[in-house]
Short mmCIF file of C-alpha atoms in Angstrom, two decimals:
data_model
loop_
_atom_site.label_atom_id
_atom_site.label_comp_id
_atom_site.label_asym_id
_atom_site.label_seq_id
_atom_site.Cartn_x
_atom_site.Cartn_y
_atom_site.Cartn_z
CA UNK A 1 29.92 42.42 137.05
CA UNK A 2 29.00 44.00 133.71
CA UNK A 3 29.08 41.91 130.56
CA UNK A 4 31.55 42.76 127.83
CA UNK A 5 30.41 45.89 126.03
CA UNK A 6 30.86 45.61 122.28
CA UNK A 7 30.88 49.16 120.92
CA UNK A 8 31.51 47.88 117.40
CA UNK A 9 28.35 45.72 117.45
CA UNK A 10 26.34 48.57 118.94
CA UNK A 11 27.74 50.96 116.39
CA UNK A 12 26.79 48.72 113.47
CA UNK A 13 23.20 48.32 114.69
CA UNK A 14 22.84 51.99 115.47
CA UNK A 15 24.57 52.99 112.24
CA UNK A 16 22.07 50.97 110.19
CA UNK A 17 19.25 52.82 111.93
CA UNK A 18 20.97 56.18 111.39
CA UNK A 19 21.37 55.48 107.67
CA UNK A 20 17.67 54.67 107.36
CA UNK A 21 16.79 57.73 109.46
CA UNK A 22 18.93 59.95 107.22
CA UNK A 23 17.33 58.58 104.07
CA UNK A 24 13.88 59.28 105.51
CA UNK A 25 14.67 63.00 105.15
CA UNK A 26 15.40 62.86 101.40
CA UNK A 27 17.20 60.81 98.75
CA UNK A 28 20.96 60.99 99.36
CA UNK A 29 24.34 59.98 98.06
CA UNK A 30 26.82 58.32 100.41
CA UNK A 31 28.58 61.61 101.18
CA UNK A 32 25.24 63.20 102.15
CA UNK A 33 24.43 60.28 104.46
CA UNK A 34 27.80 60.61 106.19
CA UNK A 35 27.33 64.36 106.64
CA UNK A 36 23.79 63.85 107.98
CA UNK A 37 25.01 61.37 110.59
CA UNK A 38 27.99 63.54 111.51
CA UNK A 39 25.65 66.51 112.08
CA UNK A 40 23.46 64.41 114.41
CA UNK A 41 26.55 63.89 116.60
CA UNK A 42 27.69 67.51 116.38
CA UNK A 43 30.85 66.40 114.61
CA UNK A 44 31.97 63.96 117.33
CA UNK A 45 31.27 60.92 115.15
CA UNK A 46 31.71 60.52 111.40
CA UNK A 47 31.13 57.11 109.85
CA UNK A 48 33.50 55.96 107.14
CA UNK A 49 32.40 55.17 103.61
CA UNK A 50 33.62 51.63 104.33
CA UNK A 51 30.99 51.26 107.04
CA UNK A 52 28.18 52.92 105.05
CA UNK A 53 28.44 50.96 101.78
CA UNK A 54 27.80 47.50 103.28
CA UNK A 55 24.80 48.84 105.18
CA UNK A 56 23.37 50.39 102.01
CA UNK A 57 23.96 47.16 100.08
CA UNK A 58 22.08 45.27 102.78
CA UNK A 59 19.22 47.76 102.75
CA UNK A 60 18.95 47.49 98.96
CA UNK A 61 19.09 43.67 99.14
CA UNK A 62 16.35 43.71 101.80
CA UNK A 63 14.16 45.84 99.55
CA UNK A 64 14.11 48.83 101.91
CA UNK A 65 16.07 51.23 99.71
CA UNK A 66 16.03 51.89 95.97
CA UNK A 67 19.03 53.16 93.99
CA UNK A 68 19.17 55.48 91.02
CA UNK A 69 22.33 56.20 89.10
CA UNK A 70 23.10 59.33 87.12
CA UNK A 71 26.52 60.18 85.65
CA UNK A 72 28.00 57.26 87.57
CA UNK A 73 26.76 58.59 90.93
CA UNK A 74 24.31 56.58 92.99
CA UNK A 75 21.47 58.13 94.94
CA UNK A 76 19.75 56.06 97.62
CA UNK A 77 16.01 56.46 98.24
CA UNK A 78 14.10 55.04 101.19
CA UNK A 79 11.03 53.32 99.75
CA UNK A 80 7.68 52.63 101.43
CA UNK A 81 8.85 49.28 102.80
CA UNK A 82 11.84 51.08 104.28
CA UNK A 83 9.59 53.71 105.87
CA UNK A 84 7.52 50.97 107.50
CA UNK A 85 10.74 49.35 108.77
CA UNK A 86 11.92 52.71 110.13
CA UNK A 87 8.68 53.18 112.07
CA UNK A 88 8.98 49.68 113.51
CA UNK A 89 12.58 50.40 114.55
CA UNK A 90 11.57 53.70 116.15
CA UNK A 91 8.80 52.03 118.14
CA UNK A 92 11.07 49.17 119.20
CA UNK A 93 13.78 51.60 120.30
CA UNK A 94 11.34 53.81 122.21
CA UNK A 95 9.74 50.81 123.87
CA UNK A 96 13.06 49.18 124.80
CA UNK A 97 14.59 52.42 126.01
CA UNK A 98 11.49 53.32 128.03
CA UNK A 99 11.35 49.83 129.53
CA UNK A 100 14.98 49.91 130.58
CA UNK A 101 15.30 53.52 131.66
CA UNK A 102 12.85 56.06 133.00
CA UNK A 103 13.21 59.50 134.57
CA UNK A 104 16.68 60.28 135.85
CA UNK A 105 17.86 56.76 134.95
CA UNK A 106 17.17 57.61 131.31
CA UNK A 107 19.21 60.81 131.71
CA UNK A 108 22.09 58.78 133.15
CA UNK A 109 22.00 56.38 130.19
CA UNK A 110 21.91 59.29 127.73
CA UNK A 111 24.91 60.94 129.39
CA UNK A 112 26.93 57.71 129.45
CA UNK A 113 26.18 57.03 125.78
CA UNK A 114 27.09 60.63 124.94
CA UNK A 115 30.40 60.16 126.74
CA UNK A 116 31.10 56.91 124.88
CA UNK A 117 30.30 58.52 121.54
CA UNK A 118 32.50 61.54 122.33
CA UNK A 119 35.42 59.30 123.30
CA UNK A 120 34.95 56.99 120.32
CA UNK A 121 34.55 59.89 117.90
CA UNK A 122 37.77 61.49 119.13
CA UNK A 123 39.80 58.32 119.67
CA UNK A 124 42.36 59.27 117.03
CA UNK A 125 42.99 62.79 118.35
CA UNK A 126 43.32 62.14 122.10
CA UNK A 127 46.98 62.32 123.09
CA UNK A 128 48.58 60.29 125.91
CA UNK A 129 48.37 63.11 128.45
CA UNK A 130 44.67 63.63 127.69
CA UNK A 131 44.08 59.87 127.84
CA UNK A 132 45.62 59.70 131.35
CA UNK A 133 43.50 62.65 132.51
CA UNK A 134 40.32 61.14 131.06
CA UNK A 135 41.12 57.78 132.62
CA UNK A 136 41.52 59.38 136.07
CA UNK A 137 38.18 61.20 135.70
CA UNK A 138 36.43 57.98 134.66
CA UNK A 139 38.00 55.96 137.49
CA UNK A 140 36.98 58.62 140.01
CA UNK A 141 33.49 58.78 138.57
CA UNK A 142 33.10 54.99 138.70
CA UNK A 143 34.28 54.90 142.33
CA UNK A 144 31.84 57.65 143.29
CA UNK A 145 28.97 55.87 141.52
CA UNK A 146 29.75 52.61 143.32
CA UNK A 147 29.81 54.54 146.60
CA UNK A 148 26.38 56.07 145.84
CA UNK A 149 24.89 52.72 144.77
CA UNK A 150 26.32 50.99 147.85
CA UNK A 151 24.61 53.49 150.14
CA UNK A 152 21.10 52.01 149.78
CA UNK A 153 19.57 54.09 152.57
CA UNK A 154 19.66 57.38 150.63
#
């Protein structure tokens, strides 16, 4: 049996990384960070300002990001310590992902995560009819996967 999957916890950890990744491109204001992340997900996921501000505060407190303020608007800048942290995070992610998934298994994981992100990003626009249809597809998919996994000889 699978353990409880906590999308919120995953999202917070991934979101922190995405904020740092965005700031590695150039100094940004909060709106620019949100747009950068939204573009990475082709519009299927858009973080709220309420989820970005605490992450930025933490990054500033940790000494990874500097802040400048002009005309009351803050711009966040990834500093050298932040760049080192980003590289460590990239290596850790690559190593962990490569250890857990290789070849077609990696492709499966990527597809499943893409599906989760698409569903989560559209959670407020899916109507009841669509939800029933999606649920049937997922149930059928799960049953077929279990059938494939159970057939160890192939």
